[in-house]
């Protein structure tokens, strides 16, 4: 894993796609927000970071690199996550949850379990950010990004 921080505080993280990456990225982003005096953004930015990194880990080919960049602009912070998959994000329609959907299920802890109730990540990112999008890269992969106004 590689972590670079520029003089302006920009984070550039390269690592293998693994389940533990999301927590590490959230921790590094939280430290950077504190250094910038932007702790008030932590809840939204950390949720966005967790969702974008989890999606990259889920969709990247096994044991492939993902990258995370976290930068500060004049009136916003930008979090961007790259993975090598050419598949573009798909926002599924949001459906109303019922009590049956939120009852704990022990199978949910098993590797590879998909209860079919996912798909909330990108709508959450859209709701919490002031802008988000995706940009494909050559020869493969894509950057998925979100901007949060300061």
Short mmCIF file of C-alpha atoms in Angstrom, two decimals:
data_model
loop_
_atom_site.label_atom_id
_atom_site.label_comp_id
_atom_site.label_asym_id
_atom_site.label_seq_id
_atom_site.Cartn_x
_atom_site.Cartn_y
_atom_site.Cartn_z
CA UNK A 1 0.00 0.00 0.00
CA UNK A 2 1.20 3.49 -0.75
CA UNK A 3 0.01 6.73 0.84
CA UNK A 4 1.26 10.09 -0.35
CA UNK A 5 0.36 13.46 1.12
CA UNK A 6 1.36 16.60 -0.73
CA UNK A 7 2.27 19.91 0.89
CA UNK A 8 -1.27 21.11 0.24
CA UNK A 9 -2.57 18.07 2.09
CA UNK A 10 -3.82 16.10 -0.89
CA UNK A 11 -4.01 12.37 -0.19
CA UNK A 12 -3.15 9.83 -2.87
CA UNK A 13 -3.62 6.23 -1.74
CA UNK A 14 -2.84 3.12 -3.80
CA UNK A 15 -3.65 -0.32 -2.44
CA UNK A 16 -5.00 -3.74 -3.30
CA UNK A 17 -8.77 -4.08 -3.34
CA UNK A 18 -9.50 -5.65 0.05
CA UNK A 19 -12.34 -5.46 2.53
CA UNK A 20 -10.24 -3.62 5.11
CA UNK A 21 -9.40 -0.72 2.80
CA UNK A 22 -12.62 1.21 3.42
CA UNK A 23 -11.92 1.65 7.14
CA UNK A 24 -8.34 2.71 6.52
CA UNK A 25 -9.39 5.29 3.93
CA UNK A 26 -12.06 6.70 6.25
CA UNK A 27 -9.45 7.09 9.00
CA UNK A 28 -6.96 8.89 6.73
CA UNK A 29 -9.69 11.16 5.33
CA UNK A 30 -10.90 11.98 8.84
CA UNK A 31 -7.36 12.99 9.88
CA UNK A 32 -7.03 15.17 6.78
CA UNK A 33 -10.37 16.89 7.45
CA UNK A 34 -9.19 17.65 11.00
CA UNK A 35 -5.92 19.10 9.69
CA UNK A 36 -7.92 21.36 7.38
CA UNK A 37 -10.28 22.40 10.20
CA UNK A 38 -13.23 20.85 8.37
CA UNK A 39 -14.43 18.40 11.02
CA UNK A 40 -18.02 19.54 10.41
CA UNK A 41 -17.92 17.70 7.07
CA UNK A 42 -16.73 14.42 8.56
CA UNK A 43 -20.06 12.58 8.78
CA UNK A 44 -20.97 13.16 5.13
CA UNK A 45 -17.47 12.80 3.68
CA UNK A 46 -16.70 9.62 5.63
CA UNK A 47 -19.96 8.00 4.53
CA UNK A 48 -19.21 8.95 0.92
CA UNK A 49 -15.66 7.60 1.25
CA UNK A 50 -16.92 4.33 2.67
CA UNK A 51 -19.47 3.87 -0.10
CA UNK A 52 -17.15 4.73 -2.99
CA UNK A 53 -14.29 2.59 -1.68
CA UNK A 54 -16.60 -0.35 -0.91
CA UNK A 55 -17.98 -0.18 -4.46
CA UNK A 56 -14.46 -0.10 -5.93
CA UNK A 57 -13.38 -3.06 -3.81
CA UNK A 58 -16.51 -4.98 -4.75
CA UNK A 59 -16.22 -4.37 -8.48
CA UNK A 60 -12.45 -4.42 -8.99
CA UNK A 61 -10.99 -7.72 -10.16
CA UNK A 62 -9.62 -9.71 -7.21
CA UNK A 63 -6.24 -8.57 -5.91
CA UNK A 64 -6.16 -5.56 -8.21
CA UNK A 65 -5.18 -2.04 -7.30
CA UNK A 66 -7.59 0.70 -6.36
CA UNK A 67 -6.64 4.34 -5.86
CA UNK A 68 -8.15 7.06 -3.71
CA UNK A 69 -7.52 10.78 -4.04
CA UNK A 70 -8.76 13.31 -1.54
CA UNK A 71 -8.21 16.97 -2.37
CA UNK A 72 -9.26 20.36 -1.13
CA UNK A 73 -10.51 23.05 -3.49
CA UNK A 74 -11.40 26.66 -2.70
CA UNK A 75 -14.97 25.85 -1.70
CA UNK A 76 -15.15 22.05 -1.57
CA UNK A 77 -13.37 18.80 -0.87
CA UNK A 78 -13.25 16.13 -3.56
CA UNK A 79 -12.95 12.40 -3.00
CA UNK A 80 -12.25 10.24 -6.06
CA UNK A 81 -11.83 6.47 -6.21
CA UNK A 82 -10.35 4.53 -9.15
CA UNK A 83 -10.72 0.87 -9.95
CA UNK A 84 -9.71 -1.15 -13.00
CA UNK A 85 -13.19 -2.40 -13.86
CA UNK A 86 -14.69 -0.98 -17.05
CA UNK A 87 -18.22 -1.48 -15.71
CA UNK A 88 -19.86 1.86 -15.02
CA UNK A 89 -21.79 2.44 -11.79
CA UNK A 90 -25.51 1.74 -12.00
CA UNK A 91 -27.89 3.59 -9.72
CA UNK A 92 -30.71 1.24 -8.85
CA UNK A 93 -34.14 2.65 -8.08
CA UNK A 94 -34.55 3.32 -4.38
CA UNK A 95 -37.37 1.32 -2.84
CA UNK A 96 -39.00 1.79 0.51
CA UNK A 97 -37.73 -0.55 3.22
CA UNK A 98 -40.05 -2.68 5.31
CA UNK A 99 -39.40 -4.14 8.75
CA UNK A 100 -38.54 -7.45 7.06
CA UNK A 101 -35.66 -5.69 5.30
CA UNK A 102 -34.07 -4.45 8.51
CA UNK A 103 -34.36 -7.59 10.65
CA UNK A 104 -30.83 -8.93 11.26
CA UNK A 105 -29.99 -12.03 9.25
CA UNK A 106 -26.97 -14.11 10.30
CA UNK A 107 -26.39 -15.06 6.64
CA UNK A 108 -25.53 -11.42 5.93
CA UNK A 109 -22.19 -11.99 7.68
CA UNK A 110 -21.18 -14.76 5.29
CA UNK A 111 -18.73 -13.99 2.48
CA UNK A 112 -20.48 -13.40 -0.80
CA UNK A 113 -23.96 -13.09 0.70
CA UNK A 114 -26.20 -10.73 -1.23
CA UNK A 115 -29.69 -10.29 0.14
CA UNK A 116 -30.66 -8.20 -2.86
CA UNK A 117 -31.36 -5.12 -0.76
CA UNK A 118 -28.16 -3.25 -1.60
CA UNK A 119 -27.93 -0.38 -4.00
CA UNK A 120 -28.26 2.45 -1.51
CA UNK A 121 -24.66 3.66 -1.86
CA UNK A 122 -24.81 5.87 -4.93
CA UNK A 123 -28.15 7.48 -3.99
CA UNK A 124 -26.59 8.31 -0.60
CA UNK A 125 -23.52 9.78 -2.32
CA UNK A 126 -25.77 11.87 -4.58
CA UNK A 127 -27.80 13.11 -1.62
CA UNK A 128 -24.79 14.05 0.53
CA UNK A 129 -22.57 15.60 -2.13
CA UNK A 130 -22.79 18.86 -4.02
CA UNK A 131 -21.82 16.95 -7.16
CA UNK A 132 -20.67 13.52 -8.22
CA UNK A 133 -19.85 11.64 -11.36
CA UNK A 134 -17.72 9.10 -13.17
CA UNK A 135 -14.93 9.42 -15.73
CA UNK A 136 -13.53 6.45 -17.62
CA UNK A 137 -9.78 6.05 -18.02
CA UNK A 138 -7.60 4.54 -20.73
CA UNK A 139 -6.86 1.74 -21.27
CA UNK A 140 -9.34 0.57 -18.64
CA UNK A 141 -10.98 1.55 -15.39
CA UNK A 142 -12.75 4.61 -14.10
CA UNK A 143 -12.67 7.36 -11.47
CA UNK A 144 -15.86 7.78 -9.44
CA UNK A 145 -15.86 11.11 -7.60
CA UNK A 146 -17.92 13.19 -5.21
CA UNK A 147 -17.55 16.81 -4.16
CA UNK A 148 -18.75 18.19 -0.81
CA UNK A 149 -19.06 21.94 -0.42
CA UNK A 150 -17.21 23.51 2.48
#
